[in-house]
Amino acid sequence: MGADVGDDAGRDDAGRDGTGAAAPLVCTEITKIFGEDLGAAEALLAEGASRQDVQERTGCLVAVRDVTFSVERGEIFVVMGLSGSGKSTLIRCLSRLIEPTSGTVEIDGTPIGDLDDEGLRELRRSRLSMVFQHFGLFPHRKVIDNVAFGLEIQGAAKADRYRRALQVLEVVGLQDWIDHFPQQLSGGMQQRVGLARALCVEPEILFFDEPFSALDPLIRRDMQDELLSLQAGMRRTLVFITHDFHEALKLGDRIAIMKDGEFVQVGTPEQIVSAPADEYVREFTEDAPKTKVITVGSVMRPVDGETPAGEPVSLTAVLDDVLPQLLASPEALCVADDQGEVVGTVDRDRVAALLGEGSRAGAAPGDGPLEPR
Amino acid sequence: MTTAAPPAGPPPAASTIEARLALDRQRRLRSGGGLAIGAAVLVAVQIALSSLGGFPESLVIPLSDWIDDARRWVIDNQTSHWSFSFFFNPVSDSIDWGLRAVEGFLLWLPWYVVAGATAMIATAVLRLRAGLLAAVGVLYFGAIGLWEESLQTVALMTVAVAIAVAIGVPVGIASARYDRLQQSLRPLLDAMQTLPAFVYLIPVVLLFGVARVPAIIATVVYALPPVIRLTSLGIRAVPAVTVEAAEMFGATPRQTLRKVQFPLAMPSVLTGINQTIMMALSIVVIAALIGAGGLGQVVLVSLRGLFVGRALEAGLAIVVLAVIMDRVTHGAAGIGGRRRLRLMPDALAHVGPVRSVEGTLSAVDRLLLRAGSLLAEPLSRKLDMAAVERHPRKVLGAALLAVGTVIGAAIGRSDFPAGISFSFAPAIDWLVDWVRDNLYEIGGTWVGTGWFSDSITIYAVTPLRELFSAELAWPVVVLAVALAGWRLGGVPLAAFCTACAAGLGFLGMWELSMDTLAQVIVAVAMAILCGIPLGVLAARNDRFERMLKPVLDFLQTIPSFVLLVPVIIMFNVGRIPGIIASVLYALPAATRLTNLGIRQVEGEATEASRAFGATRGQTLRKVQLPLAAPSIIAGINQTVMLVLAMVVIAGLVGGGGLGLETVKGLRRTDSVGSGFVAGLAIVLLAMLLDRLLQAWTRRFTPVESGP
Ligand SMILES: Nc1ncnc2c1ncn2[C@@H]1O[C@H](COP(=O)(O)OP(=O)(O)OP(=O)(O)O)[C@@H](O)[C@H]1O
Ligand SMILES: [Mg+2]
């Protein structure tokens, strides 16, 4: 089942953490059920009942079910899924804006479920921040006071917080709008205010609930680039929800695909694109720019004996980079790893087969020659 | 129906239609039958019990004697019992102290400072025209020789509203936070808003006696519900994400309230305060019954002596006060009030002379602004408050007022100058005489106000009262009410209605209650017959709606008692002016809600009906009125409650019934008991009518919608 794939992937990645330090954000088996008769619903879930079953028999809605994952420092973890698949509910559980029905969230090793009100407030003040899907701006405060709100709560002096707020507003390009009220701004501008407000407190962990959904394509690209460059400097821990697969591919170190409250698949963009776990995931990847994601390494044929001559291409290059060479050469190209040692070959036929894959309906994942390493 | 087997019989569709029609017939028969059976039962009971008539003395509970005993106990123990020395007396003393302080201060201020301050406030929150009008209004208080009384009323209002806000806002905040509290408060607030102001007076008098403090307490109790309700509503209306966002930054509940929820709820809170002020003003006259003094006292005393002109002068002062307070608080409730230097209506803005006048005005304003800035700059540096610098106008205004006050104090003359005075009372008194002499029977014919009030009395009020109180056996009336309750709300409502109706008898108030009820029914019928057609007309004709709006606004701003005065001019004292005043008082509700209901019917529904070729009349009958029914019935509901409130008040000017009995209790200490019982009967009657009407309204609104 899809859930298994998700679980495996989650554990794999948790294991990948070779440094020994705990990941800043670890979530274990989070479940959130909305409704009255939670006990009965949980019992049904434990028996393995489906979401529909639970809904019909208890009237409860299972918004998030058994979600496990962890996010490393400096990593952007993207969650994707259709409307109503439980993304916003999940991200709210991470900061206990919603109390999860079961499961634990650990931030830097502390289970936040154990914190009392004051502890939770302290955590939110100092470490967390969130951009809301529907902005959640304060309509009675000017833009600058919205952005400075977090520092105000922390007790910062007015001059300090304004200085900082102005810096962040410049980053999002709203420095000329500080004295306006949110309603006087367009949807996209309001969203950037929400973004600035979250960044202003310089949190270690950031939760983004579709932060760019209302932006036009140009500003959206700017914001994405801005986010990536901020991230390169600061190495924060990010959970990022989006509907846009291109955005997920561009930003995500790992992507989780969510369906009916469960993770169907978790993996790097390349893993998701080259080996979708099921039809649902495949549909997301359908018109993804595969050549921008899939690396030479995952399509090459390992060396067997002689190697073709010519300039080798890098193992980690994405296909897009090598396409000109590939098209120009009738022969297979040789592939070299970081040390320059030739490890395999890649030819036009293999790439063509991969690109055709998407349109070939019904192809089972992983049964071709294109299985990732 | 048809016995034929499906394959050979008529097509299935036809048979279902047959079945449908038959079912329809049956249903109609059953409901008609139900009514007929109910009527038959009533008639039968009436015939069987025809000798019974009104409620028998022997069944009456001597509640009024008990109340009198309690009153005596209170008087005896006022100085000794702990509850007085530790609670009631300190409360009473501190309110009295506050009132004296405010009143003393207002009367100490020179009159021109009071007028100037009012004008400045009105200009600041509204516009210059409003400011000037407000100043004229304040001068009117002095000109009619009621300066002191007006400021007394203002002081009383200020203290009462301050207390109401000090209690209401925290309670509202708490009830926004705790669902449990909200749920337990709601029926209480509902009941408080249903009851006529009258009934608050007697319990207060029982505990505190007759004086200004009890008047304030009664006012506070009466005016409290809107602040609580609207504070809670405003806080609850703040979107969840907004609160979440604050929490996400680690704001404490207190910070969230102070920095996010309360500021966002502010417009709603201010609307609540506005309504509280208006309610407080609306019982100024009634509160005078228990010693509030001020303008209300003048109205009361004048009316008792039939000095209608003087009553109207004082009544108009109350209206002026109400309008100023209403407009100013409204303006303050609107965020970022517009400041405009328009004196003339906007439509005239382009006329040459108007433009030049207003040009001069804005030049003057710029000058004032400069002066203000000059003052504000050094001040803000000295006080280290940047905020001061941003409001040069306010600084200038405050400075002017301060200078005025100092001058006034120096020359020791703050009274309103006797030189400025005018009075239109004689004209009004002359008008009253003229009306009596000339309109009673116009030109010696039978047409006239005399005929009008006589026919209402002879053909409607008296027969109804006789019917209810004497001709019908009392169990028939109770049974009729119970049946109505059962039909509208099942057994629980039937039980409630029976208890209320029978309670009227057990209290010994049967006859008076039936008198009041008869007046209410007549007035409601008249209000509906006028109000609903007016509403329909207004809904269909924008121009008419615009013309009607200020009239309705005006009728709704006038405190109920003041409305009686002009009616008395026309119809003299008695039952009829009370009924007419009730009709006028309740008319806006019926008209407004009919208009609103019809206008809210979606454009598409109306268009669809027209697209099928329906005439305007058909569209109105088949689409708009049915869809507007919930709103119209809500209007009728309000109409009944407003009429009841007014009919009770009209007891003071010859309306008789429960109202008069209550007032007697207030006037004479020896009949406090029966006054209290009459007040209780009003409560029963109000709750009975309200529940029945609520149930009726609910039948038309299947989905419960919030207020
Ligand atoms: N407070 C709530 N009470 C009851 N049900 C809720 C609540 N919040 C969310 N749900 C339900 O949980 C499910 C998941 O909602 P959620 O908002 O997490 O979806 P989403 O994935 O964020 O969708 P979208 O992409 O449209 O934002 C939905 O079916 C929704 O109806
Ligand atoms: Mg969402």
Coordinates of N, CA, C and O in Angstrom, one line a residue, chain B residues 536-586:
Chain B
V536 N -44.1 47.6 1.9 CA -44.1 47.1 0.6 C -43.9 48.2 -0.4 O -43.1 48.1 -1.4
L537 N -44.5 49.4 -0.1 CA -44.4 50.5 -1.0 C -42.9 50.9 -1.1 O -42.3 51.2 -2.1
A538 N -42.3 51.0 0.1 CA -40.9 51.4 0.2 C -40.0 50.4 -0.6 O -39.0 50.9 -1.2
A539 N -40.3 49.2 -0.5 CA -39.5 48.2 -1.2 C -39.6 48.3 -2.7 O -38.7 48.0 -3.4
R540 N -40.7 48.8 -3.1 CA -40.9 48.9 -4.6 C -40.6 50.2 -5.2 O -40.5 50.4 -6.4
N541 N -40.3 51.2 -4.3 CA -40.1 52.5 -4.9 C -39.0 53.2 -4.1 O -39.1 53.5 -2.9
D542 N -37.8 53.3 -4.8 CA -36.6 53.8 -4.1 C -36.8 55.2 -3.6 O -36.4 55.6 -2.5
R543 N -37.5 56.0 -4.4 CA -37.7 57.4 -4.0 C -38.5 57.5 -2.7 O -38.2 58.2 -1.7
F544 N -39.6 56.7 -2.6 CA -40.4 56.6 -1.4 C -39.6 56.1 -0.2 O -39.7 56.7 0.9
E545 N -38.8 55.2 -0.5 CA -37.9 54.6 0.6 C -37.1 55.7 1.2 O -36.9 55.9 2.4
R546 N -36.5 56.5 0.3 CA -35.6 57.6 0.7 C -36.3 58.6 1.5 O -35.8 59.2 2.5
M547 N -37.6 58.9 1.1 CA -38.4 59.9 1.8 C -38.8 59.3 3.2 O -38.8 60.1 4.2
L548 N -39.1 58.1 3.3 CA -39.5 57.5 4.5 C -38.4 57.4 5.6 O -38.7 57.5 6.8
K549 N -37.2 57.1 5.1 CA -36.1 56.8 6.0 C -35.9 57.8 7.1 O -35.9 57.4 8.3
P550 N -35.8 59.1 6.8 CA -35.6 60.0 7.9 C -36.8 60.0 8.9 O -36.6 60.2 10.1
V551 N -38.0 59.9 8.4 CA -39.1 59.8 9.3 C -39.0 58.7 10.3 O -39.2 58.8 11.5
L552 N -38.7 57.5 9.7 CA -38.6 56.3 10.6 C -37.4 56.5 11.5 O -37.5 56.1 12.7
D553 N -36.3 57.0 11.0 CA -35.1 57.3 11.9 C -35.6 58.1 13.1 O -35.3 57.8 14.2
F554 N -36.3 59.2 12.8 CA -36.7 60.1 13.8 C -37.6 59.4 14.8 O -37.4 59.5 16.0
L555 N -38.6 58.7 14.3 CA -39.5 58.0 15.2 C -38.7 57.0 16.1 O -39.1 56.8 17.3
Q556 N -37.7 56.4 15.6 CA -36.9 55.5 16.4 C -36.0 56.1 17.4 O -35.6 55.5 18.3
T557 N -35.6 57.4 17.1 CA -34.7 58.1 18.0 C -35.5 58.7 19.2 O -34.9 58.9 20.3
I558 N -36.7 59.0 19.0 CA -37.5 59.7 20.1 C -37.7 58.7 21.2 O -38.2 57.6 21.0
P559 N -37.4 59.1 22.4 CA -37.7 58.3 23.6 C -39.2 58.1 23.6 O -40.0 59.0 23.3
S560 N -39.6 56.9 24.0 CA -41.0 56.6 23.9 C -42.0 57.6 24.6 O -43.0 58.0 24.0
F561 N -41.5 58.1 25.7 CA -42.4 58.9 26.5 C -42.6 60.3 25.7 O -43.7 60.8 25.7
V562 N -41.6 60.7 25.1 CA -41.6 62.0 24.4 C -42.6 62.0 23.3 O -43.3 62.9 22.9
L563 N -42.7 60.8 22.7 CA -43.6 60.6 21.5 C -45.0 60.8 21.9 O -45.9 61.2 21.1
L564 N -45.3 60.6 23.2 CA -46.7 60.8 23.7 C -47.1 62.3 23.6 O -48.3 62.6 23.3
V565 N -46.2 63.2 23.7 CA -46.6 64.6 23.9 C -47.3 65.1 22.6 O -48.4 65.6 22.7
P566 N -46.7 65.0 21.4 CA -47.4 65.5 20.3 C -48.7 64.8 20.0 O -49.7 65.4 19.6
V567 N -48.8 63.5 20.4 CA -50.0 62.8 20.2 C -51.1 63.4 21.1 O -52.3 63.5 20.8
I568 N -50.7 63.8 22.3 CA -51.6 64.4 23.3 C -52.2 65.7 22.7 O -53.3 66.1 22.9
I569 N -51.3 66.4 22.0 CA -51.7 67.7 21.4 C -52.9 67.4 20.5 O -53.9 68.1 20.5
M570 N -52.9 66.3 19.8 CA -53.9 66.0 18.8 C -55.1 65.4 19.5 O -56.3 65.6 19.1
F571 N -54.9 64.5 20.4 CA -56.0 63.7 20.9 C -56.3 63.8 22.4 O -57.1 63.0 22.9
N572 N -55.7 64.8 23.0 CA -55.9 64.9 24.4 C -55.5 63.7 25.2 O -54.9 62.8 24.6
V573 N -55.8 63.6 26.5 CA -55.3 62.4 27.2 C -56.4 61.3 27.2 O -57.5 61.6 26.8
G574 N -56.0 60.1 27.5 CA -57.0 59.0 27.5 C -56.3 57.8 26.9 O -55.1 57.7 26.8
R575 N -57.1 56.8 26.6 CA -56.6 55.6 26.0 C -56.1 55.8 24.6 O -55.1 55.2 24.2
I576 N -56.8 56.6 23.8 CA -56.5 56.6 22.4 C -55.1 57.2 22.1 O -54.4 56.7 21.3
P577 N -54.7 58.3 22.8 CA -53.4 58.8 22.5 C -52.3 57.8 22.8 O -51.4 57.6 22.0
G578 N -52.6 57.0 23.8 CA -51.6 55.9 24.1 C -51.5 54.9 22.9 O -50.5 54.5 22.5
I579 N -52.7 54.6 22.4 CA -52.7 53.6 21.3 C -52.1 54.2 20.0 O -51.2 53.6 19.4
I580 N -52.4 55.5 19.8 CA -51.8 56.1 18.6 C -50.3 56.2 18.7 O -49.5 55.9 17.8
A581 N -49.9 56.6 19.9 CA -48.4 56.7 20.1 C -47.8 55.3 20.0 O -46.7 55.2 19.4
S582 N -48.4 54.3 20.4 CA -47.9 53.0 20.3 C -47.7 52.6 18.8 O -46.7 52.0 18.4
V583 N -48.8 53.0 18.0 CA -48.7 52.7 16.6 C -47.5 53.4 16.0 O -46.7 52.8 15.3
L584 N -47.3 54.7 16.3 CA -46.2 55.4 15.8 C -44.9 54.8 16.2 O -43.9 54.8 15.5
Y585 N -44.9 54.4 17.5 CA -43.6 53.9 18.1 C -43.2 52.6 17.4 O -42.0 52.3 17.2
A586 N -44.2 51.8 17.1 CA -43.9 50.4 16.5 C -43.9 50.4 15.0 O -43.4 49.5 14.4

